[in-house]
GROMACS .gro file of C-alpha atoms in nm:
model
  237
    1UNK     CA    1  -6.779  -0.067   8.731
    2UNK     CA    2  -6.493  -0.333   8.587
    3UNK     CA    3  -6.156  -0.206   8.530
    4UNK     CA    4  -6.223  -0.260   8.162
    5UNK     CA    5  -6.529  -0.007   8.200
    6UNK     CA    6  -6.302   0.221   8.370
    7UNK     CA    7  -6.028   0.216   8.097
    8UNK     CA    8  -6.308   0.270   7.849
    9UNK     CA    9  -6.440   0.561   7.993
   10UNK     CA   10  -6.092   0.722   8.009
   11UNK     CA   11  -6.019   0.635   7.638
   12UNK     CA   12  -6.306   0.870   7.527
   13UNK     CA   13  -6.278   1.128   7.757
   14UNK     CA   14  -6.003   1.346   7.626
   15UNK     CA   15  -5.954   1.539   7.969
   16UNK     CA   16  -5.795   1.241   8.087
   17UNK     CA   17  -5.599   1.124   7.757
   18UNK     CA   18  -5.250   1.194   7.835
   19UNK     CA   19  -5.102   1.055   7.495
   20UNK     CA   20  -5.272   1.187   7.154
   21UNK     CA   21  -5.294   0.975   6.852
   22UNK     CA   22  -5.002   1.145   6.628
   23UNK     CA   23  -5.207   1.278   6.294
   24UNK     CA   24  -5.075   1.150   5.985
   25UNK     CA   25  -4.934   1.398   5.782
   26UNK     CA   26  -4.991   1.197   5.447
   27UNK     CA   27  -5.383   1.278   5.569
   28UNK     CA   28  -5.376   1.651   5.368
   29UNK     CA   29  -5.672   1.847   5.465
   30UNK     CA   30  -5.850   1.540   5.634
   31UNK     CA   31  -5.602   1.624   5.951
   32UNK     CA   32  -5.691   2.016   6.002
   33UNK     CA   33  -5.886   2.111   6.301
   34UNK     CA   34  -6.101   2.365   6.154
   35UNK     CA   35  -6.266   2.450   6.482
   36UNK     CA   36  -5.931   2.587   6.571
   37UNK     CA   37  -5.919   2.860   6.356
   38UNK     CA   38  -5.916   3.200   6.360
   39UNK     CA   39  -6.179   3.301   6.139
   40UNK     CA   40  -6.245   3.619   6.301
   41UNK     CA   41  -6.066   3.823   5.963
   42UNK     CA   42  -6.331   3.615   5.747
   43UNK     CA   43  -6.625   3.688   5.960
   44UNK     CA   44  -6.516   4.052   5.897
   45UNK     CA   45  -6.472   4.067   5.536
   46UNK     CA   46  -6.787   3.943   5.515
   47UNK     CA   47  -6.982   4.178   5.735
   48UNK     CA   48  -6.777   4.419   5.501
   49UNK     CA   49  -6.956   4.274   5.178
   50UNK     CA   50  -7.351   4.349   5.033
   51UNK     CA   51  -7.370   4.036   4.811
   52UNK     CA   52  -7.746   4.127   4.734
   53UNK     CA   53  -7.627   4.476   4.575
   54UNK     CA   54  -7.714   4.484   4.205
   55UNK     CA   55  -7.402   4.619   4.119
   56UNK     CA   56  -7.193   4.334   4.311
   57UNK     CA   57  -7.462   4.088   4.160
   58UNK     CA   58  -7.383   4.255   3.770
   59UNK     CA   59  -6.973   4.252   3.802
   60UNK     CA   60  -7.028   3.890   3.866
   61UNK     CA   61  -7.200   3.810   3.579
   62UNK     CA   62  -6.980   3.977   3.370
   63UNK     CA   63  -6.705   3.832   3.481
   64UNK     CA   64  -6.842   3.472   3.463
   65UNK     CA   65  -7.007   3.563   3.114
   66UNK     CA   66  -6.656   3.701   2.939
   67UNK     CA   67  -6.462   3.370   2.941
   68UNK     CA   68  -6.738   3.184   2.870
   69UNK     CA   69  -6.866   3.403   2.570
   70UNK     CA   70  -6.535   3.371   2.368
   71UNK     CA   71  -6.512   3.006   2.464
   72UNK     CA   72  -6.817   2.906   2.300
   73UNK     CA   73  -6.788   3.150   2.034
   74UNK     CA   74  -6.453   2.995   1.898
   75UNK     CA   75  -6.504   2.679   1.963
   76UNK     CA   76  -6.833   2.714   1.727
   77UNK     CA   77  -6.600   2.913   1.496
   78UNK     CA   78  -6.315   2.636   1.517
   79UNK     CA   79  -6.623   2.381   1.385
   80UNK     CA   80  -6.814   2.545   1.164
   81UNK     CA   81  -6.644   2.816   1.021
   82UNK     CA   82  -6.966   3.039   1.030
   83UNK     CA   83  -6.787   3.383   1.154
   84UNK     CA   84  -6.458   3.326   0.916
   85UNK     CA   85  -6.717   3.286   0.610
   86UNK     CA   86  -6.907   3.574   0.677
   87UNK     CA   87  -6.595   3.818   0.732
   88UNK     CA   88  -6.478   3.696   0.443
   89UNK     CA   89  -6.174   3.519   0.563
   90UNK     CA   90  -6.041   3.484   0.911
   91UNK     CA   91  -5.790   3.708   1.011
   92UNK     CA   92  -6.070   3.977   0.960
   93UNK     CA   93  -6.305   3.745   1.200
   94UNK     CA   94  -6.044   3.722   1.402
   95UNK     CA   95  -5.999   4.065   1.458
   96UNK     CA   96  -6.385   4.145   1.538
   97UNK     CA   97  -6.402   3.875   1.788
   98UNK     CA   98  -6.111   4.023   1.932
   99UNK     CA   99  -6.267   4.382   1.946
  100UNK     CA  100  -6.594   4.229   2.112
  101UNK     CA  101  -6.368   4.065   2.374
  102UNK     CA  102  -6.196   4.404   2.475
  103UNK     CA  103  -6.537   4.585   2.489
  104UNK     CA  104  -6.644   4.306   2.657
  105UNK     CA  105  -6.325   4.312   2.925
  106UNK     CA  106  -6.352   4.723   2.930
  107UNK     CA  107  -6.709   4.667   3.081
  108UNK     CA  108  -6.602   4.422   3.310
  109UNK     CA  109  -6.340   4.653   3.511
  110UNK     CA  110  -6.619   4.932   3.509
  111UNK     CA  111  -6.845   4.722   3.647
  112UNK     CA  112  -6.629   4.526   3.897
  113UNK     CA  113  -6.526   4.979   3.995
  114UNK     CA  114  -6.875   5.051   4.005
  115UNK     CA  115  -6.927   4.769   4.244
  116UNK     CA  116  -6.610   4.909   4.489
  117UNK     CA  117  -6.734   5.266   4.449
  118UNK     CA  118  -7.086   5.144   4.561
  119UNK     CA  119  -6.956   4.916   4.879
  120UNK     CA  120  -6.783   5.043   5.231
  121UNK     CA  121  -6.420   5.074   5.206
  122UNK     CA  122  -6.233   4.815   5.504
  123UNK     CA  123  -6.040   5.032   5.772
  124UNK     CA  124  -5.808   4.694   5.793
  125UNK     CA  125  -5.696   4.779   5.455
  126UNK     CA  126  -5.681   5.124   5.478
  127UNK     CA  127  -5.317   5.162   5.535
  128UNK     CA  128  -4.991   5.320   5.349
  129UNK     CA  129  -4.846   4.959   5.285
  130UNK     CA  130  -5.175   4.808   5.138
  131UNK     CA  131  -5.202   5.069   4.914
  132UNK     CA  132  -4.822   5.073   4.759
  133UNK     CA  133  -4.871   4.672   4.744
  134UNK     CA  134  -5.171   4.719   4.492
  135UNK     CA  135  -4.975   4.958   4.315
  136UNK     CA  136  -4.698   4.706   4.286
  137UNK     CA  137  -4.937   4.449   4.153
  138UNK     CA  138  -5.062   4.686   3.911
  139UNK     CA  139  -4.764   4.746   3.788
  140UNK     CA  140  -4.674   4.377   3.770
  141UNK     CA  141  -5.027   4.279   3.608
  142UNK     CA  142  -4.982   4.511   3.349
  143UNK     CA  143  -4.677   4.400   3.249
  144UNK     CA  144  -4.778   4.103   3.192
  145UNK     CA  145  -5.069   4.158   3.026
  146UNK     CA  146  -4.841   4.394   2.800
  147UNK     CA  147  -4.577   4.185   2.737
  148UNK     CA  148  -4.838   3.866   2.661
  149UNK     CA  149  -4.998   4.064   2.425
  150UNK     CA  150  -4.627   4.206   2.257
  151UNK     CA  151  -4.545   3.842   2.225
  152UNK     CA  152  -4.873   3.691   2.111
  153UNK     CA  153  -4.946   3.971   1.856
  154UNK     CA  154  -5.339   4.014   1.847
  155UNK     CA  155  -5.456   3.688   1.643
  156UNK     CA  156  -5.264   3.504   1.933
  157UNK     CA  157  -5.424   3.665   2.193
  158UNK     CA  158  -5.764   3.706   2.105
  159UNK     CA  159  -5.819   3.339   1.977
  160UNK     CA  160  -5.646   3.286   1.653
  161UNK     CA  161  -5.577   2.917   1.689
  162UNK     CA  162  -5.922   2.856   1.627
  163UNK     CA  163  -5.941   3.062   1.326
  164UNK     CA  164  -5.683   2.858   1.210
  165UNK     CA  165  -5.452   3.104   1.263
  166UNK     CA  166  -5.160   2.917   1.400
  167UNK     CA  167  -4.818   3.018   1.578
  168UNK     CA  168  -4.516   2.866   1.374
  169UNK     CA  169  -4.409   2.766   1.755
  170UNK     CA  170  -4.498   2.775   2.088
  171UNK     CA  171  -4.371   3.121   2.250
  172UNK     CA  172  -4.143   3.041   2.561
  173UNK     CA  173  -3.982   3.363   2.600
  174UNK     CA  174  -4.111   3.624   2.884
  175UNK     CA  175  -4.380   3.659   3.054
  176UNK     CA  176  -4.420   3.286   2.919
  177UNK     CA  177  -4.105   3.154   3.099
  178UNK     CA  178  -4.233   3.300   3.423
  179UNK     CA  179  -4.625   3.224   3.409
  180UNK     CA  180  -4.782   2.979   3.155
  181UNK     CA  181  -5.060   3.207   3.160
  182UNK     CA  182  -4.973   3.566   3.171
  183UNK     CA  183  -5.256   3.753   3.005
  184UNK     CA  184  -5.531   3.574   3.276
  185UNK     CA  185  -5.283   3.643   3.563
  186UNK     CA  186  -5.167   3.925   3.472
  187UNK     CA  187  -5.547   4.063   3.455
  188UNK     CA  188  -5.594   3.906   3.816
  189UNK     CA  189  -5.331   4.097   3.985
  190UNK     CA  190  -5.508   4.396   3.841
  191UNK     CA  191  -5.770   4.352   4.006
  192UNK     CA  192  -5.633   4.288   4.299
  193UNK     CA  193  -5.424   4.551   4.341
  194UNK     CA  194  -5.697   4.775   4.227
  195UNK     CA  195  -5.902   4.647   4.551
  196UNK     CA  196  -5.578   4.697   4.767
  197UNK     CA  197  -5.589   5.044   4.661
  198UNK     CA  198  -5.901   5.097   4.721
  199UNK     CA  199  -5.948   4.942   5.077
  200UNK     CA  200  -6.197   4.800   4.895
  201UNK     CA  201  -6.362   4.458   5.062
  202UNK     CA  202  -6.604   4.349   4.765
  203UNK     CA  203  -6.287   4.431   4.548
  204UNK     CA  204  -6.091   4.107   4.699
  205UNK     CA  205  -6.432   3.908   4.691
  206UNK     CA  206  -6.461   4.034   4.300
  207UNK     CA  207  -6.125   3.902   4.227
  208UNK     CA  208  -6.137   3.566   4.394
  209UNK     CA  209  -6.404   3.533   4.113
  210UNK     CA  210  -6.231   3.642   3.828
  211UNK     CA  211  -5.909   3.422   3.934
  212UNK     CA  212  -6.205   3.103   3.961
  213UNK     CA  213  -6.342   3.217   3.625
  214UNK     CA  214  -6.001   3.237   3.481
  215UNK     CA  215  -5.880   2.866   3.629
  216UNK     CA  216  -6.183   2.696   3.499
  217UNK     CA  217  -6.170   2.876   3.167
  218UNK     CA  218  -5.796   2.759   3.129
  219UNK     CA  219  -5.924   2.395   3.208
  220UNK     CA  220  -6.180   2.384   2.872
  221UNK     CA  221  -5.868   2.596   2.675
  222UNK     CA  222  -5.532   2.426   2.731
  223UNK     CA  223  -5.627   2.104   2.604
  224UNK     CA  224  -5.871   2.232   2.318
  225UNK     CA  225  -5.550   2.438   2.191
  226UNK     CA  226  -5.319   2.193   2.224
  227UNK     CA  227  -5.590   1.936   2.031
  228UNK     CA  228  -5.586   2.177   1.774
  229UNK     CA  229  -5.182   2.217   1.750
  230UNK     CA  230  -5.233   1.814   1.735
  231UNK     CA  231  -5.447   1.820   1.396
  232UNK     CA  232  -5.181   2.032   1.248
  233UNK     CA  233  -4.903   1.802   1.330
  234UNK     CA  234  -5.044   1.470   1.240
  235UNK     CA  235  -5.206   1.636   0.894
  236UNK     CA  236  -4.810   1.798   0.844
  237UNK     CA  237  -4.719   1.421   0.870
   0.00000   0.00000   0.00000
């Protein structure tokens, strides 16, 4: 074997590499050796979750459904009118969407319950500071939620904009000076706390899906409001 040969076996055989390529760190996940990790707490949550129990499978769908129900729904109302006619004006449409989208949310947390009540609890969780940290988020998320809704008033929560019922400005004051989003985050500590109190495994899974839901809801909203603030400046003009 040539000495080039040689070298080139000892190049690719990493037993005998005594000076690593430095990773770039501009190279973001690209970089991470994921065979390296510990992904033994993973493993375990999942061993800890039924994802073919009907009541796991049913809390999913209604938290996937909710967002997008009053998405379409006012965005069809913001077009056509059709719900603001038959109400006979829309503060009054308003208002019944609204009620539809608590029912709606009140099912949702008895479902996502039903689905933590049905599942093994996780003896990792199980512990005295797990369960005052979901009370703590609980406590947080419902301020929040609380406080959205104080500022907001109802038409501003539940979807007025597209009743054209619009805000004289855009509310900056708390919880919007802290989170841009309060109401959906606020709702998503809930949850999580609620799972934290509950040693409850499918409880985490559950609310990884409701924050997803809640990000990819925000992504159709924001700009769709803001279009809508947009039409109301440039007719002003």
């Amino acid at each position: 074997m040539s000495d080039c040969d040689t070298a080139a076996v000892r190049n690719n055989n990493p037993a005998t590499n005594s000076h690593r390529v430095p990773l770039d760190c501009c190279g973001g996940l690209n970089n991470v050796d994921y065979s390296k990790m510990d992904l033994t707490l993973m493993e375990e949550l999942r061993k800890h979750v039924d994802f073919r129990d009907s009541s796991f499978c049913i809390a999913v769908i209604a938290i996937v459904f909710n967002p997008l129900f009053w998405n379409v729904v006012a965005r069809w109302e913001h077009r056509t009118r059709t719900i603001s006619r038959f109400f006979g004006g829309p503060h009054l449409a308003c208002y019944c969407l609204g009620f539809v989208i608590v029912l709606l949310n009140v099912y949702r947390s008895h479902s996502v319950t039903v689905a933590m009540k049905a599942q093994a609890r996780w003896d990792v969780m199980d512990g005295t500071g797990v369960f005052y940290t979901g009370v703590a988020l609980m406590v947080l998320g419902t301020l929040l939620v609380v406080s959205s809704f104080l500022a907001l008033g109802f038409t501003g929560t539940f979807l007025g904009d597209y009743f054209g019922i619009l805000m004289d400005e855009k509310v900056s004051g708390f919880p919007f000076n802290i989170t841009e989003n309060p109401m959906y985050w606020g709702s998503t500590a809930n949850y999580l706390g609620l799972a934290l109190i509950g040693a409850s495994p499918v409880g985490l899974v559950l609310t990884a899906i409701v924050a997803v839901a809640y990000k990819v809801a925000l992504r159709f909203e924001g700009p769709f409001t803001e279009q809508i603030y947009q039409e109301r400046s440039q007719r002003s003009k």
